[in-house]
Coordinates of C-alpha atoms and ligand atoms in Angstrom, one line a residue:
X445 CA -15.3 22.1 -3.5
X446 CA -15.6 18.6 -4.0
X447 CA -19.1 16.8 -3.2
X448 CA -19.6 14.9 0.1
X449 CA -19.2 11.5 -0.7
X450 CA -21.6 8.9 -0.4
X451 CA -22.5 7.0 2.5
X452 CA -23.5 3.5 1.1
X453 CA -23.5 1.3 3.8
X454 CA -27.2 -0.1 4.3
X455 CA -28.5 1.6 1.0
X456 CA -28.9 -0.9 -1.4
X457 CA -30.1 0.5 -4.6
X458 CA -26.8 2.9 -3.9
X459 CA -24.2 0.0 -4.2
X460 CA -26.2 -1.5 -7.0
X461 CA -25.7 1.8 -9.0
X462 CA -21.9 2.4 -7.6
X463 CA -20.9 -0.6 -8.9
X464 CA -22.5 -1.0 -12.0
X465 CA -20.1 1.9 -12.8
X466 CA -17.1 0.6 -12.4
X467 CA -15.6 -3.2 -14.2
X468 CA -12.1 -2.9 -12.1
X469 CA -11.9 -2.8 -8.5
X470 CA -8.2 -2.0 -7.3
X471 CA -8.0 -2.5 -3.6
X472 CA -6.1 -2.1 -1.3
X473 CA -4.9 -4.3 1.7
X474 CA -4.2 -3.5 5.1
X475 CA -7.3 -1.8 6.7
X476 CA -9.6 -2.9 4.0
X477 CA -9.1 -7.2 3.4
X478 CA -7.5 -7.7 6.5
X479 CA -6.0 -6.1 9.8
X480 CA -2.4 -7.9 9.8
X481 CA -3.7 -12.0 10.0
X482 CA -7.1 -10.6 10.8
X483 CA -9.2 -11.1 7.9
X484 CA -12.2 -8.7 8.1
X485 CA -16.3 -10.4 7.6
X486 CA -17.7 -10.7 4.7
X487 CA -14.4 -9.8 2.7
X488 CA -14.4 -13.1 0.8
X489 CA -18.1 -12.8 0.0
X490 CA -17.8 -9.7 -1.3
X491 CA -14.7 -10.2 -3.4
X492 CA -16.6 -13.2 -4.8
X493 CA -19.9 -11.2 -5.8
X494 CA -17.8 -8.7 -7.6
X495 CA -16.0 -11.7 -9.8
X496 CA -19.7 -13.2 -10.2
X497 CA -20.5 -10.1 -11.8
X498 CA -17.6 -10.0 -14.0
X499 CA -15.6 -7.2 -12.2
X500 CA -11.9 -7.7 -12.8
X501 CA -9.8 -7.2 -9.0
X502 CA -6.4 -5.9 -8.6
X503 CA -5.0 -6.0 -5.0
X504 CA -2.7 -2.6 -4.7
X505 CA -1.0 -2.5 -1.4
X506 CA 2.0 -0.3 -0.5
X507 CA 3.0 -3.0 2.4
X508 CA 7.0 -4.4 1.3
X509 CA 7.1 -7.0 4.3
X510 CA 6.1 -9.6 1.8
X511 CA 6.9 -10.6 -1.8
X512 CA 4.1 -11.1 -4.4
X513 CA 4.6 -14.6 -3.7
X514 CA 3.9 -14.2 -0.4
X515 CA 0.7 -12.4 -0.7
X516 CA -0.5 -15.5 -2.9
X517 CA -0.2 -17.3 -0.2
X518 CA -1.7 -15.5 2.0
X519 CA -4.8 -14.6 0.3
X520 CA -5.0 -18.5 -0.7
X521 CA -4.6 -19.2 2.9
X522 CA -7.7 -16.9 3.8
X523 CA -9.7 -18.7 1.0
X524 CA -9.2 -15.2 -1.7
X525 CA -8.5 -16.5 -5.0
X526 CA -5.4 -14.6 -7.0
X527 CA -3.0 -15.0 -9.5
X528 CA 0.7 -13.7 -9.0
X529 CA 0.6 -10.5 -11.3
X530 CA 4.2 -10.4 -11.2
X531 CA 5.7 -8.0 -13.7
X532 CA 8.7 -9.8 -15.3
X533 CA 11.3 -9.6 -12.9
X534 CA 13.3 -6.3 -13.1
X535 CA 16.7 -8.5 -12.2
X536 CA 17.4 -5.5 -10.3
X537 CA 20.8 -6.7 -7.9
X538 CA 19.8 -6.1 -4.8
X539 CA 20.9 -7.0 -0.5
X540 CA 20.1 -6.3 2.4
X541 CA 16.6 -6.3 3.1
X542 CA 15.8 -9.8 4.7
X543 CA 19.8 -11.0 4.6
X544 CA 19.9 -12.9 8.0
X545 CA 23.2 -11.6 8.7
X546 CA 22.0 -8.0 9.4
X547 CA 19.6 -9.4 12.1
X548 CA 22.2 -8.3 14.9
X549 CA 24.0 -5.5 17.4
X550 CA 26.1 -3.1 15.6
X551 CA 29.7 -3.7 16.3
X552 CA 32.6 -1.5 17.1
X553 CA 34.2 -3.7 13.8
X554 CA 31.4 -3.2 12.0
X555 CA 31.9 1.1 12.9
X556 CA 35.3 0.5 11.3
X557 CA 34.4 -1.3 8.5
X558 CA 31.4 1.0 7.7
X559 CA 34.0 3.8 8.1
X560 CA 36.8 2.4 6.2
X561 CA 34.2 1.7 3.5
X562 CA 34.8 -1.8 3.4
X563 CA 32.2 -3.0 4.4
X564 CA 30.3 -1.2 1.5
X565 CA 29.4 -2.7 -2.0
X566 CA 30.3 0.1 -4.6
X567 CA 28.3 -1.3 -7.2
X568 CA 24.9 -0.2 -5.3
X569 CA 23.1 2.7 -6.3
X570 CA 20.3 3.3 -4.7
X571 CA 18.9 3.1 -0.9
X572 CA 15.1 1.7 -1.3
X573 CA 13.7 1.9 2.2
X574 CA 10.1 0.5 2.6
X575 CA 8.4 -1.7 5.8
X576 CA 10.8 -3.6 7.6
X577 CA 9.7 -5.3 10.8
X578 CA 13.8 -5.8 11.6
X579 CA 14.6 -2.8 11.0
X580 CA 18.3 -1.6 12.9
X581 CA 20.9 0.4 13.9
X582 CA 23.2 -1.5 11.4
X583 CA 20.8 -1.4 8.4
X584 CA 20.3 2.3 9.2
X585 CA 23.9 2.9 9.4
X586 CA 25.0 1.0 5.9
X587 CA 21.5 2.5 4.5
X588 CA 23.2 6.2 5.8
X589 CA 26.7 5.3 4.2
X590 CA 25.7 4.5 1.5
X591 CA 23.5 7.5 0.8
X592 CA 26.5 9.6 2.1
X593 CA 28.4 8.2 -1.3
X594 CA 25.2 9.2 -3.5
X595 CA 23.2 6.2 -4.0
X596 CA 19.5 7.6 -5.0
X597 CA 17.2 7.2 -2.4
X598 CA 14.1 5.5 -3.1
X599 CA 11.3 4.8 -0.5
X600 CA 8.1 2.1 -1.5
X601 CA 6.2 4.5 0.3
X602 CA 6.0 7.2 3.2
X603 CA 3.2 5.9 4.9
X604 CA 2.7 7.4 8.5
X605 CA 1.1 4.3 10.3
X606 CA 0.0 0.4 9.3
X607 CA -3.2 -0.9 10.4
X608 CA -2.6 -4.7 12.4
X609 CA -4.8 -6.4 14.5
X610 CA -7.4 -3.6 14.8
X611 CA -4.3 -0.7 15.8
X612 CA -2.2 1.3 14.7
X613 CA 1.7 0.4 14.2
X614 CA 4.4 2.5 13.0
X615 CA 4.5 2.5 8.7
X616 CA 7.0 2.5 6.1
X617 CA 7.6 6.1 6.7
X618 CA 8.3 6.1 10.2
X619 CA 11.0 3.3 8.9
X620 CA 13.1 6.1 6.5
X621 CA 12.2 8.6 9.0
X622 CA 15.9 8.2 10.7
X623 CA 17.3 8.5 7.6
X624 CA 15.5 11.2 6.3
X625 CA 17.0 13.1 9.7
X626 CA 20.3 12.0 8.8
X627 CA 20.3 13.0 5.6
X628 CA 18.1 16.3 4.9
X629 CA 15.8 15.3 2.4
X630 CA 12.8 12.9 1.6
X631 CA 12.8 9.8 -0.1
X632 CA 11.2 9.5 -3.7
X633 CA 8.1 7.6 -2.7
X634 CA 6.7 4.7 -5.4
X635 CA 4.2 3.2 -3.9
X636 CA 0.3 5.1 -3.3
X637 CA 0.1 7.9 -4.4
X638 CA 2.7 7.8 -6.6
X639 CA 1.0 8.0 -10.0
X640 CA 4.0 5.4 -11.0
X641 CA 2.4 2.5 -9.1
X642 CA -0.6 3.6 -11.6
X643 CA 1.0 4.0 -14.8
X644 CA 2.4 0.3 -14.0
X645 CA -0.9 -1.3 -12.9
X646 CA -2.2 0.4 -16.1
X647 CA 0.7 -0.6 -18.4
X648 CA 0.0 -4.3 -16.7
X649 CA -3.4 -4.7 -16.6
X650 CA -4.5 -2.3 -19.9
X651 CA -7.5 -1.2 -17.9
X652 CA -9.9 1.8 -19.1
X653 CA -9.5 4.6 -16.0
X654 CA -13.1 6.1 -16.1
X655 CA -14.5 2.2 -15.3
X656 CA -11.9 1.7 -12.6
X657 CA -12.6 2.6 -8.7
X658 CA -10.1 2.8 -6.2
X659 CA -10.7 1.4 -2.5
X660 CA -8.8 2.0 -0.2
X661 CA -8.4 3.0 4.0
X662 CA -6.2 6.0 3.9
X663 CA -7.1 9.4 1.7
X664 CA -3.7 10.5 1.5
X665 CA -2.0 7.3 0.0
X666 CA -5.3 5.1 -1.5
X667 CA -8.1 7.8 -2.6
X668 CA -5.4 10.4 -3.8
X669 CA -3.9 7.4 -5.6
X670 CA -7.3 7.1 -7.3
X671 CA -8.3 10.6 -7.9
X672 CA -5.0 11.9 -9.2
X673 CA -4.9 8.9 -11.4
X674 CA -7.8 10.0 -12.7
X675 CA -10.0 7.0 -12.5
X676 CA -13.7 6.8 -12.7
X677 CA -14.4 6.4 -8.6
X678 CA -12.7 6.4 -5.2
X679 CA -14.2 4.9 -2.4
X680 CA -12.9 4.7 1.4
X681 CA -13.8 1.9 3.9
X682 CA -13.7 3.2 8.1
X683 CA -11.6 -0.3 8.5
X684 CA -8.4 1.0 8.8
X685 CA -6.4 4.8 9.7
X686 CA -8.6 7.2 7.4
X687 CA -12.0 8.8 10.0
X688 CA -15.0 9.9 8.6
X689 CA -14.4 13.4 10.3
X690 CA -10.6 14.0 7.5
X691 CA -12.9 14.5 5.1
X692 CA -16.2 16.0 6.6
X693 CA -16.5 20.1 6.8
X694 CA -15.3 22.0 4.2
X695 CA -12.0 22.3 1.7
X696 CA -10.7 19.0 2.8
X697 CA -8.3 18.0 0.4
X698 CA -8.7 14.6 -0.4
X699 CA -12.6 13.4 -0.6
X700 CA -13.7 10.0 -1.6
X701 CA -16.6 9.7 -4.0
X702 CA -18.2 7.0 -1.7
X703 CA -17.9 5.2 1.8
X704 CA -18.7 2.4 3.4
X705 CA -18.2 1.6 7.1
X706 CA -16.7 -1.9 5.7
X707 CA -15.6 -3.9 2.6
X708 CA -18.4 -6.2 3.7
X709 CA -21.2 -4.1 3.5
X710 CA -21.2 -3.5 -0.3
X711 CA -22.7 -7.5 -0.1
X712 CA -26.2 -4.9 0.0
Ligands
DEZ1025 O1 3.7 1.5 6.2 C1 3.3 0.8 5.3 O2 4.1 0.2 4.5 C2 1.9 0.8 5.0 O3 1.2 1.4 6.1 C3 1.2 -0.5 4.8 O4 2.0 -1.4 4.4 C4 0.0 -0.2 4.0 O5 -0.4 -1.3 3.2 P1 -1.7 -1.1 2.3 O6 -2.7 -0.4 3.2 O7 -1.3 -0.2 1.1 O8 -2.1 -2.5 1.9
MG1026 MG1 -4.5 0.3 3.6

């Protein structure tokens, strides 16, 4: 049975020791730096003291609703210094996703064409369905078609729920939920805790896993992420969907090796 983890929050000589374990900090996002626009006390401070003592930070998120780009900006914008870490683009083909001309009703032409096929690209391959906030009947019904004719289908993640300003919305996997209903089967996931998000970050980042802890707000995407990845520590913040209670009592399946009620507290 896996140890209780533990509770650091207030005990400074605890943080002191947890993090002189570790020189890489992945974190996640939602639920830990921010809740949607809302960015969370005492997260630039703390992301700051872990630079000052030479900690190197990933940021690991499974949310899609913004390009890498995008999340520079954003974390620029709420004063969080970062460097795009883009991995050379894939120049992957790709549409859908944010085309404007999806943003609509379903028509009874658009049926036909759907239907009749022609309004289908043959050249696409694979459905990848991750957290649209536009999500539709006629994104759904191409996504379906096309799945119908084979393409693979790919999900960036299954998540159940996304933190945002302080609640819960529906997640990624509530998005390929209709489609998994449609279809019969489940999505290969890539994102948290797919171990191929890790082998990526690894192959980018060349990063020793026993001096790398994992933090994260969810057990079953950011501290299984971290323990079947194998790295050196997992810890779990109470700032987002994961309770304490999911991993109190016994054989609970995922257990972090430390917690914190927030980011902010490992400031000591
Ligand atoms: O549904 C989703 O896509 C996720 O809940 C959301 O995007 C999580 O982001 P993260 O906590 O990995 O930053
Ligand atoms: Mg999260």
């Amino acid at each position: 049975m896996a140890p209780l983890p533990k509770y650091l929050t207030g005990d400074k000589e605890g943080i002191k020791k947890f993090i002189d374990q570790f020189d890489v900090f992945l974190f996640d996002c939602d639920g830990v730096l921010w809740s949607g626009d809302h960015l969370f006390e005492g997260t630039v401070d703390t992301l700051e003291m872990l630079r000052s003592k030479g900690k190197q930070l990933v940021f690991v998120t499974n949310n899609s609703t913004k390009s890498r780009a995008d999340y520079k900006k954003k974390l620029d914008a709420m004063g969080i210094p970062a460097k795009v870490h883009e991995l050379t683009s894939a120049h992957i083909p790709h549409l859908g996703g944010t085309d404007p001309t999806l943003l609509r009703a379903i028509t009874p032409a658009d049926h036909a064409a759907i239907a009749a096929g022609t309004a289908l690209d043959p050249s696409v391959g694979a459905v990848l369905c991750g957290l649209d906030f536009h999500l539709n009947y006629l994104k759904l019904s191409l996504a379906y078609h096309y799945l119908r004719r084979g393409a693979v289908f790919l999900a960036t993640n299954t998540d159940s729920s996304l933190p945002s300003a302080g609640a819960l919305f529906p997640g990624a996997g509530a998005v390929s939920a209709p489609l998994v209903k449609m279809v019969g089967r489940e999505p290969l996931s890539l994102g948290k805790p797919s171990q191929a998000m890790m082998d990526a970050i690894e192959g980018k980042f060349r990063f020793e896993r026993a001096r790398a802890c994992m933090v994260g707000d969810r057990l079953d995407t950011d501290i299984r992420f971290g323990i079947e990845g194998g790295l050196g520590g997992t810890l779990a913040v109470l700032t987002g969907v994961s309770r304490k209670e999911e991993w109190e009592g016994e054989g609970k399946p995922v257990v972090p090796m430390a917690y914190v009620d927030k980011l902010g507290d490992l400031r000591g």
